[in-house]
CSV table of C-alpha atoms and ligand atoms in Angstrom, one decimal:
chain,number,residue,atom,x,y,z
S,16,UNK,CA,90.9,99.2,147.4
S,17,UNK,CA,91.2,96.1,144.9
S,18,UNK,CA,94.4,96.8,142.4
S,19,UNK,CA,93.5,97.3,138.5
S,20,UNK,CA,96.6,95.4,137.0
S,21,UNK,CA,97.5,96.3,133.3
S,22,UNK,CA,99.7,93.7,131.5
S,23,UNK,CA,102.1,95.2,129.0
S,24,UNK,CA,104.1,98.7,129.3
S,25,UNK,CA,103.8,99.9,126.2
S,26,UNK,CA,102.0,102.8,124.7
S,27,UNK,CA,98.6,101.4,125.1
S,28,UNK,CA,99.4,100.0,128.9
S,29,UNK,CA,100.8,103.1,129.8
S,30,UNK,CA,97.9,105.4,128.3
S,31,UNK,CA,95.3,102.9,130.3
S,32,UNK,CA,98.1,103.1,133.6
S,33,UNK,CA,98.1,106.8,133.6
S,34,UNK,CA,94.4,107.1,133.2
S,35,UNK,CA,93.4,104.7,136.0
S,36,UNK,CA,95.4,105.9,138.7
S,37,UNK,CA,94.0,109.7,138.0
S,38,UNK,CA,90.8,108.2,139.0
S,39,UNK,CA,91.6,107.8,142.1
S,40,UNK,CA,92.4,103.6,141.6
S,41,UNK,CA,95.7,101.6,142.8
S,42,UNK,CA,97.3,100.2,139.3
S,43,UNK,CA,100.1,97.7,139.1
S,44,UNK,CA,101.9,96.9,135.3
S,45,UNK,CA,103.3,93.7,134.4
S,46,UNK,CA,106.1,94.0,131.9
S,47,UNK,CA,108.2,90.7,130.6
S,48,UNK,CA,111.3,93.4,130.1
S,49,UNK,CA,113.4,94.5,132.9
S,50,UNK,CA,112.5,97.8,131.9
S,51,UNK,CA,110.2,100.1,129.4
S,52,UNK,CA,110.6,100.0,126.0
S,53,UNK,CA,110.0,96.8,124.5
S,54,UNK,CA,111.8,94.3,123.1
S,55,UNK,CA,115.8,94.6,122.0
S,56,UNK,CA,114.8,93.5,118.8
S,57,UNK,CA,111.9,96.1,117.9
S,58,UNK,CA,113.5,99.3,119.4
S,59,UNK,CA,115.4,101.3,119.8
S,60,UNK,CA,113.7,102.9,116.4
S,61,UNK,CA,112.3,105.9,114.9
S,62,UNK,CA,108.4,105.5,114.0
S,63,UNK,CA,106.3,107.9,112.1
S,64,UNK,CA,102.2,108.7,112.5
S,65,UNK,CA,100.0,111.2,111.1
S,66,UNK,CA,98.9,113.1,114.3
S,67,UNK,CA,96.7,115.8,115.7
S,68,UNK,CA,98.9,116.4,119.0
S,69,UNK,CA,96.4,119.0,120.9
S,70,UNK,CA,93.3,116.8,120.1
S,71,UNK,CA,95.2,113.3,120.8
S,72,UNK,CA,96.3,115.3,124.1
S,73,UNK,CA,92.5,116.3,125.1
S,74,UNK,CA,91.5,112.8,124.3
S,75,UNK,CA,93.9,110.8,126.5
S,76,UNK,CA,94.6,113.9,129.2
S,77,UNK,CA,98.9,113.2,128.1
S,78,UNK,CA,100.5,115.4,125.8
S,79,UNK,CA,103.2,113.8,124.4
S,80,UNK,CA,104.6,116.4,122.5
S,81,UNK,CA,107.7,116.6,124.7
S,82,UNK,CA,108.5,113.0,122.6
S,83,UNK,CA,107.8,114.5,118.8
S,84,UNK,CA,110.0,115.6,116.2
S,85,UNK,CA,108.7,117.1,113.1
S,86,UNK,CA,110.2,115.1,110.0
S,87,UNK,CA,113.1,117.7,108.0
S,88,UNK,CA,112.3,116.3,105.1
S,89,UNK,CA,109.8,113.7,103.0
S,90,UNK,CA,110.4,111.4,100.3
S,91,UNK,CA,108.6,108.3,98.6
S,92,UNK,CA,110.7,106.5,96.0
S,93,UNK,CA,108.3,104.5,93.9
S,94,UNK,CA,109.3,102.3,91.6
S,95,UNK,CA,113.0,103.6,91.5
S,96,UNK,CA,111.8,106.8,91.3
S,97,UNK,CA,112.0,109.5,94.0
S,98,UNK,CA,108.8,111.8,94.9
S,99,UNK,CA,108.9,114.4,98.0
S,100,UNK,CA,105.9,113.7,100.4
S,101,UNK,CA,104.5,116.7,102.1
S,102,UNK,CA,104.6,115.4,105.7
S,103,UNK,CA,103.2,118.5,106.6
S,104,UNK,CA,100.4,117.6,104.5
S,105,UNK,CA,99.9,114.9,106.5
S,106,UNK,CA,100.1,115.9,109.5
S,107,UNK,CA,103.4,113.5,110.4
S,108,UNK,CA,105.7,113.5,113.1
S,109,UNK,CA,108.2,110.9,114.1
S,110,UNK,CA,108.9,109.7,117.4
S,111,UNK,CA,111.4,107.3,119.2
S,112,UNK,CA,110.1,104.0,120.5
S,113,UNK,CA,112.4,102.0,122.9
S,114,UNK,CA,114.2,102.3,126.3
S,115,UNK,CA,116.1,105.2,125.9
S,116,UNK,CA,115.2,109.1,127.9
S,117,UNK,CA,114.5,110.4,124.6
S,118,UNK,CA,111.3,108.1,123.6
S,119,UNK,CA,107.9,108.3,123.9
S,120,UNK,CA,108.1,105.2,126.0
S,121,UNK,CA,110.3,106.3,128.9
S,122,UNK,CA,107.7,109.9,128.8
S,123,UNK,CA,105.2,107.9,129.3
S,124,UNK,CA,106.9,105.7,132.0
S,125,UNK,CA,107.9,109.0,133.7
S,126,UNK,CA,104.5,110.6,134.1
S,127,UNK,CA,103.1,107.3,135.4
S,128,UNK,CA,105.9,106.8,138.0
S,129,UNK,CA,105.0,110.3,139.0
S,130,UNK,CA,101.3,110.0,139.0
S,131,UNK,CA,101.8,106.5,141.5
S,132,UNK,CA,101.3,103.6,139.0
S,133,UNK,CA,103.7,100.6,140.5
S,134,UNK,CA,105.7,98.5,138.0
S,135,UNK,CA,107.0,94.7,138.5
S,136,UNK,CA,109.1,94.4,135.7
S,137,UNK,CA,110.7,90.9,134.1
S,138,UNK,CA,107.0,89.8,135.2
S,139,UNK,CA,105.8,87.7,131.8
S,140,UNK,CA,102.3,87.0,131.7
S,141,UNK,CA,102.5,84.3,129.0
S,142,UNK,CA,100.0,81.6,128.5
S,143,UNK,CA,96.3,81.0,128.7
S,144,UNK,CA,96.6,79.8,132.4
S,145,UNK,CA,98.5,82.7,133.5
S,146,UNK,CA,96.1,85.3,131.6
S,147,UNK,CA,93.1,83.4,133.4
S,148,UNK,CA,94.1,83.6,137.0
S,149,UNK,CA,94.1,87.4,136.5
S,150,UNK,CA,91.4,89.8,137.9
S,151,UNK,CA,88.5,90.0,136.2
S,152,UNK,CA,89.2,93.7,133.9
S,153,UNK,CA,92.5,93.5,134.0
S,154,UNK,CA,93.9,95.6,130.8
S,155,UNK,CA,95.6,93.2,128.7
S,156,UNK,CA,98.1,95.4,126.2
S,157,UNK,CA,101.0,93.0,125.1
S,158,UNK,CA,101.9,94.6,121.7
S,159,UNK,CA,103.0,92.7,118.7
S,160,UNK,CA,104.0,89.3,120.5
S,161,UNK,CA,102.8,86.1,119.6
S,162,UNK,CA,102.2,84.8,123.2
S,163,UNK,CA,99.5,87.4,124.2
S,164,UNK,CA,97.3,86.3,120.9
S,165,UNK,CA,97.9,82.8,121.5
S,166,UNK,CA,96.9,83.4,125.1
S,167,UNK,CA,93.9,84.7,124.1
S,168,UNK,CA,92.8,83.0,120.5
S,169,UNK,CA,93.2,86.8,118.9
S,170,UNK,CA,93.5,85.7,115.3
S,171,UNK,CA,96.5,87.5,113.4
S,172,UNK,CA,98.9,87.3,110.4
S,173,UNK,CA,102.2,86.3,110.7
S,174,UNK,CA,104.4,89.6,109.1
S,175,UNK,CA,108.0,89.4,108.0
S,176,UNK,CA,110.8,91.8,109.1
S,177,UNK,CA,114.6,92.9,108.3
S,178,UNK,CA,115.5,95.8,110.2
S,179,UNK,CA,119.4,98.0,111.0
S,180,UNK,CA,120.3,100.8,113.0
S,181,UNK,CA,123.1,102.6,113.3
S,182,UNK,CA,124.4,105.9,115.3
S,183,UNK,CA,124.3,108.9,112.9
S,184,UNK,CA,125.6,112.5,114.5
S,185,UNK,CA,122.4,114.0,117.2
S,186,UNK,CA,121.8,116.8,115.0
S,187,UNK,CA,121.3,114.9,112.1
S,188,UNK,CA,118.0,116.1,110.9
S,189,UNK,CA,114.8,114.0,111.1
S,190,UNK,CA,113.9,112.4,107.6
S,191,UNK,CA,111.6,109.7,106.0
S,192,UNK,CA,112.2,108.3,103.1
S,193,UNK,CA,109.5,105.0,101.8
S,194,UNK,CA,110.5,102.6,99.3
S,195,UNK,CA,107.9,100.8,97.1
S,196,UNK,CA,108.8,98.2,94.5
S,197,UNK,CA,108.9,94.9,93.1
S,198,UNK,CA,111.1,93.9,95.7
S,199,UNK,CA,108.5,93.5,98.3
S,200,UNK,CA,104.2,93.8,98.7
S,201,UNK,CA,104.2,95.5,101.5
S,202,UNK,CA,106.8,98.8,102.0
S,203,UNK,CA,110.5,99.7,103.2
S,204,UNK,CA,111.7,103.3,104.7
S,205,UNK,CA,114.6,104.5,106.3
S,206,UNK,CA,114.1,106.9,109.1
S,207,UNK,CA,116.1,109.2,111.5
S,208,UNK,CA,115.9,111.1,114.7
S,209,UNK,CA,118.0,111.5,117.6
S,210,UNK,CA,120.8,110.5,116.3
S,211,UNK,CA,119.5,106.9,115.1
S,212,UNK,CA,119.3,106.0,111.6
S,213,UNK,CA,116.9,102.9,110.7
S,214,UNK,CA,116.4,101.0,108.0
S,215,UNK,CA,112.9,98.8,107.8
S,216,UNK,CA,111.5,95.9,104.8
S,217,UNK,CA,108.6,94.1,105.9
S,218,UNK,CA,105.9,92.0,103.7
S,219,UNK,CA,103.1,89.7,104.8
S,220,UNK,CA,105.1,86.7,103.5
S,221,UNK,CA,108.7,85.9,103.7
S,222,UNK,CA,111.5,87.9,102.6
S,223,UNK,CA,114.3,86.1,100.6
S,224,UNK,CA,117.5,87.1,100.1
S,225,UNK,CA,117.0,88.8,96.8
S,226,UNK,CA,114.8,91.3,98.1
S,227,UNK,CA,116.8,92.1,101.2
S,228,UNK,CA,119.6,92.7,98.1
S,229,UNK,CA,117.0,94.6,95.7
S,230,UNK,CA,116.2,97.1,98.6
S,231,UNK,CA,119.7,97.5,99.7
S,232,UNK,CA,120.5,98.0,96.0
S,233,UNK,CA,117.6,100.5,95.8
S,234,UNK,CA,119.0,102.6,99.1
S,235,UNK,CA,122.2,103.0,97.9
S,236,UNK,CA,120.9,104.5,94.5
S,237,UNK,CA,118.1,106.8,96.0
S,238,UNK,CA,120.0,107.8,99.5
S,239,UNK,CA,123.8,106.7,98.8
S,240,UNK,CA,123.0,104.7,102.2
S,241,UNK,CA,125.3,101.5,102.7
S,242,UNK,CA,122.7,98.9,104.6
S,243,UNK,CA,124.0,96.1,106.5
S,244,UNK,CA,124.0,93.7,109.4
S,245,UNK,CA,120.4,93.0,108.9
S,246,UNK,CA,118.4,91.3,111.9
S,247,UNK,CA,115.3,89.6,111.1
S,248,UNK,CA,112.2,88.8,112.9
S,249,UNK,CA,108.6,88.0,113.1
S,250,UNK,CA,105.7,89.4,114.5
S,251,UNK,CA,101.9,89.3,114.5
S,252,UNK,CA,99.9,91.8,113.0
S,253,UNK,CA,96.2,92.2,113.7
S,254,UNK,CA,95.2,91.7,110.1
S,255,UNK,CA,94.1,88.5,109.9
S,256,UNK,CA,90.6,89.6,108.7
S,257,UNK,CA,88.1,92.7,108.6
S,258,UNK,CA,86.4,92.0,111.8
S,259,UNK,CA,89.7,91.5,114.0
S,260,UNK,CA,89.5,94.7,116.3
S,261,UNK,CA,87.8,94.0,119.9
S,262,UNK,CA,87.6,95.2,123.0
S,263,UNK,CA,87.0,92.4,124.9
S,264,UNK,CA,88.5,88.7,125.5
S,265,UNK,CA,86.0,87.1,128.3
S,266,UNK,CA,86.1,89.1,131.6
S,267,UNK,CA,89.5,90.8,130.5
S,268,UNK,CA,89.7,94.3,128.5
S,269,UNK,CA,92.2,94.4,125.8
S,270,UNK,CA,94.3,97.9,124.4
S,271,UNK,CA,97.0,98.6,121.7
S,272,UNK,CA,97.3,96.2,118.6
S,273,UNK,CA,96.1,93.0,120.8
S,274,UNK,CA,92.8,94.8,120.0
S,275,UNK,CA,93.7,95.2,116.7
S,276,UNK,CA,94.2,99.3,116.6
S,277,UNK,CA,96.4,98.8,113.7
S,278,UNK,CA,95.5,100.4,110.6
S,279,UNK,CA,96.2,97.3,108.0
S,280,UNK,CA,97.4,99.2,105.3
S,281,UNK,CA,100.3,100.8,106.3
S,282,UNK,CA,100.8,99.0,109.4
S,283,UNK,CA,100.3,102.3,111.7
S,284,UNK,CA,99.7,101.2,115.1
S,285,UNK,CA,100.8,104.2,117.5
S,286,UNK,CA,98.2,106.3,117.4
S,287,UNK,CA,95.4,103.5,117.9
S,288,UNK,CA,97.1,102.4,120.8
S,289,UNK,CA,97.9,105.5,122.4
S,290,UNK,CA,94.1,105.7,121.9
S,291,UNK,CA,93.0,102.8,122.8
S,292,UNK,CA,94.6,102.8,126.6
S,293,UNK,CA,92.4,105.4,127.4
S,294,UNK,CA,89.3,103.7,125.6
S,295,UNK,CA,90.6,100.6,128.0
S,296,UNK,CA,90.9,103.0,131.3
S,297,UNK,CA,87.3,103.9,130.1
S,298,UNK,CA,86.0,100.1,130.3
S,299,UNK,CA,86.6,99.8,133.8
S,300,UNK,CA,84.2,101.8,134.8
S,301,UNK,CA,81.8,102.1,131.8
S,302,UNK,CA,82.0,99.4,129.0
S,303,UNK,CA,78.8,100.3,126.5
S,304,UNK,CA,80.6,103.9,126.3
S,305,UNK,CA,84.0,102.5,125.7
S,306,UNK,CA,83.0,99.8,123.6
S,307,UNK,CA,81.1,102.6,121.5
S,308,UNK,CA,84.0,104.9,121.6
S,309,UNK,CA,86.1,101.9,120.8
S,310,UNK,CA,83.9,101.0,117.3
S,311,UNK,CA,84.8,105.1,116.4
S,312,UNK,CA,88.4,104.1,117.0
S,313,UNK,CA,88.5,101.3,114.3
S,314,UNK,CA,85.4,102.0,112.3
S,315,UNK,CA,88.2,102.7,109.2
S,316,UNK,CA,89.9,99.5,109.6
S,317,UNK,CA,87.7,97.9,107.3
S,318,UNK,CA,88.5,100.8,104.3
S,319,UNK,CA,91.9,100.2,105.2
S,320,UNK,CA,92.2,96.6,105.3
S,321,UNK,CA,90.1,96.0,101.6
S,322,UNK,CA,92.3,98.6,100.2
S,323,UNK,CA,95.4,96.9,101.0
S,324,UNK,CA,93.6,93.3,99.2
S,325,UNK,CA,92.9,95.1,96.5
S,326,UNK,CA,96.4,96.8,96.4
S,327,UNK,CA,98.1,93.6,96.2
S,328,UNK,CA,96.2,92.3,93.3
S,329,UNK,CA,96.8,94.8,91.3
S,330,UNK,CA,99.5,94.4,88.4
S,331,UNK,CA,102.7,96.7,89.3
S,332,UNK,CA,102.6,99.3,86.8
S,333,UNK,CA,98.7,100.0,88.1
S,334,UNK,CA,100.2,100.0,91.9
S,335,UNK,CA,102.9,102.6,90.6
S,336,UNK,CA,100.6,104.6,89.6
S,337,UNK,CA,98.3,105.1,91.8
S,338,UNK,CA,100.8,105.5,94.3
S,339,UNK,CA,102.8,108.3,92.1
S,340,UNK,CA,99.2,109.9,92.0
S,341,UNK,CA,98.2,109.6,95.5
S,342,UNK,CA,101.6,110.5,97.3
S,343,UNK,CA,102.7,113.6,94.9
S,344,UNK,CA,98.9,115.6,95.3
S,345,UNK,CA,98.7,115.0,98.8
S,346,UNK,CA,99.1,118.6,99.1
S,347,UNK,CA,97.6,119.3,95.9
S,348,UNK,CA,94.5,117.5,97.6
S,349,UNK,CA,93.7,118.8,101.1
S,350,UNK,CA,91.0,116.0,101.0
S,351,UNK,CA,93.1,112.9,99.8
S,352,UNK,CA,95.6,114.0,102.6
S,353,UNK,CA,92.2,113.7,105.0
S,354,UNK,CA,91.5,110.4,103.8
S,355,UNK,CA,94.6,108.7,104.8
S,356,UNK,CA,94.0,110.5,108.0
S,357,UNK,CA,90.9,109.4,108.6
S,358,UNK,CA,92.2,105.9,108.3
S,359,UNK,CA,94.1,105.8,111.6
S,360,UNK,CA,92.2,104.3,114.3
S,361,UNK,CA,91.8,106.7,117.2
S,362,UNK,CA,91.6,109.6,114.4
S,363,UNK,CA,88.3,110.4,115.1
S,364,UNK,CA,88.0,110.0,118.8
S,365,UNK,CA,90.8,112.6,118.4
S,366,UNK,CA,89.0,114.8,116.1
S,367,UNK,CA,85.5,115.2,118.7
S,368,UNK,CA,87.9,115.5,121.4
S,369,UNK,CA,87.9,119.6,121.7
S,370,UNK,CA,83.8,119.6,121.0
A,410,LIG,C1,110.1,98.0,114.0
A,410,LIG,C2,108.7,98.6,114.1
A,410,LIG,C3,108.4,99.7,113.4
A,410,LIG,C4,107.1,100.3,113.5
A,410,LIG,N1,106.8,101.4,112.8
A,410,LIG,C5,105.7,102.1,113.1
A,410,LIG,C6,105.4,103.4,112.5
A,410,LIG,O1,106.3,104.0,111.8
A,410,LIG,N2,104.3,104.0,112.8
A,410,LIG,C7,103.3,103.4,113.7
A,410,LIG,O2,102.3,104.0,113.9
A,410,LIG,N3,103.5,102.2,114.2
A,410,LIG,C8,104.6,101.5,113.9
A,410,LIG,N4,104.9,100.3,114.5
A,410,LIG,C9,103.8,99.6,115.2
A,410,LIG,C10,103.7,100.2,116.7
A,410,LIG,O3,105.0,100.2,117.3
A,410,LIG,C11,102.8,99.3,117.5
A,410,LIG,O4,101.6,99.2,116.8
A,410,LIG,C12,102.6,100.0,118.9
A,410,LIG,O5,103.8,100.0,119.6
A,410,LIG,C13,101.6,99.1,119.6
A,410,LIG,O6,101.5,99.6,120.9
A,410,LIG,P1,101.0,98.6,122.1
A,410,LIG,O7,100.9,99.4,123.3
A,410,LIG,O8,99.9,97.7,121.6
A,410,LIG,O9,102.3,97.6,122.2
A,410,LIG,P2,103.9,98.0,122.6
A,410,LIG,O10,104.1,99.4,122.6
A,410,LIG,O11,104.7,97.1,121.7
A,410,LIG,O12,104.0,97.4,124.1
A,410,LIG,C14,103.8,96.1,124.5
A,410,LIG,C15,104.5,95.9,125.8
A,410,LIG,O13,104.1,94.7,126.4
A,410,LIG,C16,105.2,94.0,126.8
A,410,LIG,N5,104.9,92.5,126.7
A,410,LIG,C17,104.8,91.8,125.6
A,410,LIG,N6,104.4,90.5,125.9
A,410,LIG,C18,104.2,90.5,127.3
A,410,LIG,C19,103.8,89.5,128.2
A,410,LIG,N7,103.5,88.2,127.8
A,410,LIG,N8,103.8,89.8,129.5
A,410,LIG,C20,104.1,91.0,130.0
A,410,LIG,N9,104.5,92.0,129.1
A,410,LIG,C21,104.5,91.8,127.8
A,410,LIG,C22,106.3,94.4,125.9
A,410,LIG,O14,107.6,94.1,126.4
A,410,LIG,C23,106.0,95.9,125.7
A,410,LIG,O15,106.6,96.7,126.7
A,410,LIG,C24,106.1,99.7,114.3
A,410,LIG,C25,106.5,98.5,115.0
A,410,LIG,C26,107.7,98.0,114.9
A,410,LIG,C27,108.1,96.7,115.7
């Protein structure tokens, strides 16, 4: 039997992985690490998602519960000004990304080890050549690095990053907190769960020292938090305009945010490409129903992605607002907590998954 080959051993590479080899097919991933978990710089790090675990768990056929903490405790500061969020509300959970046993990324490894995927890792699959010489359908699902977009003329903006962790005691309890301001257009958070405490600015343009030193200024007033030893990076986000999700690059299927299941407001991108493995795994066999299951998957990317222009040109005390507005009657609201829901690609797929 020929060997379905998935490139990338992330969440979307090892949703598609898992889902191949229960039907029956030999898979093989390709990872440039020397294990799971991405790279160094990335993880290991606490990300949160709005998520419907039993229906994400009838959609893809993994429950990855076993990886989910709820959040202790919500909080938005806007504008210097601290709000609770009703994660609840929201349906949020946090989870660890990275190498270690307790993420979602060595689960995931773990069931597909079990169910017979094979893994050559420190196996790059970099440029256009390499991409071409690979089997027609193999599941291309590279994440947020440059080469895999390049490879395959994906079009994407370029997104600016500081990030720190540090070791806080185990039992520390999960939080969020999210930082808008003048410092930067985009948002900041700090974050904890298994003992990791993470602190995150990002904006679609670069960061300059003065908002590194406005946030850090910010954190220490709102949380008491002393931030330091920043390491920046770079990374491409699939935002580049309305129409960037697809499913397809030539005879090669494409999963995760290399499809562009990244909501563009927020960023989100682990739900669409849990998701979006199994819409991959689908393509194999079937691409009109995946590719239609795929348009459900991002149909709110375009909401999402006019909302965030329009965000940014509107003048800050107009931005403050609305966000005091929208974040504090989340629960007030049932339905404004829906929308933001709704936004997440893969929310829907999720939603007609028990039917
Ligand atoms: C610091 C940070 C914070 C984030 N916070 C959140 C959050 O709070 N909520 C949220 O929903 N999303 C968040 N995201 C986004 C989310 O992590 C991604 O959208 C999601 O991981 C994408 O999944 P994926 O399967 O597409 O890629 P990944 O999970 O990144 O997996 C890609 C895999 O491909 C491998 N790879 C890359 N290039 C190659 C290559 N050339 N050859 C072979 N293998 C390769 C990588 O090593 C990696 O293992 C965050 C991202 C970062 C970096």
């Amino acid at each position: 039997m020929a060997e379905n080959i998935v490139v990338g051993a992330g969440l979307a590479g090892l949703v598609a992985a898992i889902n191949l080899v229960r039907e029956g097919r030999e898979v093989l991933v390709l990872e440039r690490e020397s294990r799971v978990g991405g790279s160094p710089l990335y993880h290991p790090s606490p990300e949160g998602t709005p998520v419907d675990l039993p229906r994400l768990a009838d959609y893809t056929g993994i429950d990855i519960s076993p990886a989910v903490a709820r959040f202790g405790a919500g909080r938005a500061v806007i504008y210097g000004e601290m709000v609770p969020v009703d994660m609840n509300a929201l349906s949020s959970v946090v989870i660890e990304r990275g190498p270690r046993r307790t993420s979602l990324d060595s689960l995931l490894y773990g069931l597909a080890v079990e169910e017979g995927v094979k893994f050559e890792f420190n196996h790059p699959v970099i440029s256009n050549d390499d991409t071409a010489k690979l089997p027609p359908d193999t599941i291309i699902a590279t994440g947020l690095y440059f080469e895999g977009f390049d490879a395959l003329r994906v079009p994407y903006l370029t997104s600016f990053h500081f990030v720190t962790r540090r070791k806080v005691p185990a039992d520390t309890a999960s939080h969020v907190t999210i930082y808008h301001g003048r410092f930067t257009s985009d948002y900041a958070y700090t974050c904890s769960v298994n003992g990791i405490q993470f602190a995150h600015v990002f904006q679609r343009r670069p960061i300059g020292k003065d908002t590194l030193h406005a946030f850090t200024e910010q954190a220490f007033v709102s949380e008491g938090i002393e931030l330091d030893e920043w390491e920046h990076f770079t990374f491409p986000v699939p935002a580049a305009h309305v129409n960037n999700p697809r499913l397809f690059a030539g005879d090669k299927i494409l999963a995760g945010t290399l499809a562009g299941c990244m909501e563009s407001y927020m960023f989100f991108g682990m739900l669409g490409a849990l998701v979006s493995g199994k819409i991959a795994a689908m393509a194999v066999e079937d691409k009109a129903r995946a590719y239609q299951e795929f348009k459900l998957a991002t149909s709110a990317f375009r909401s999402a992605y006019l909302m965030k222009k329009m965000g940014n040109m509107a003048p800050h005390w107009l931005h403050r607002l609305m966000l005091r507005e929208g974040i504090t009657r989340l629960s007030e609201y049932p339905a404004a907590a829906e929308v933001v829901k709704r936004a997440m690609p893969g929310w829907r797929n999720c939603e007609r998954a028990g039917e």
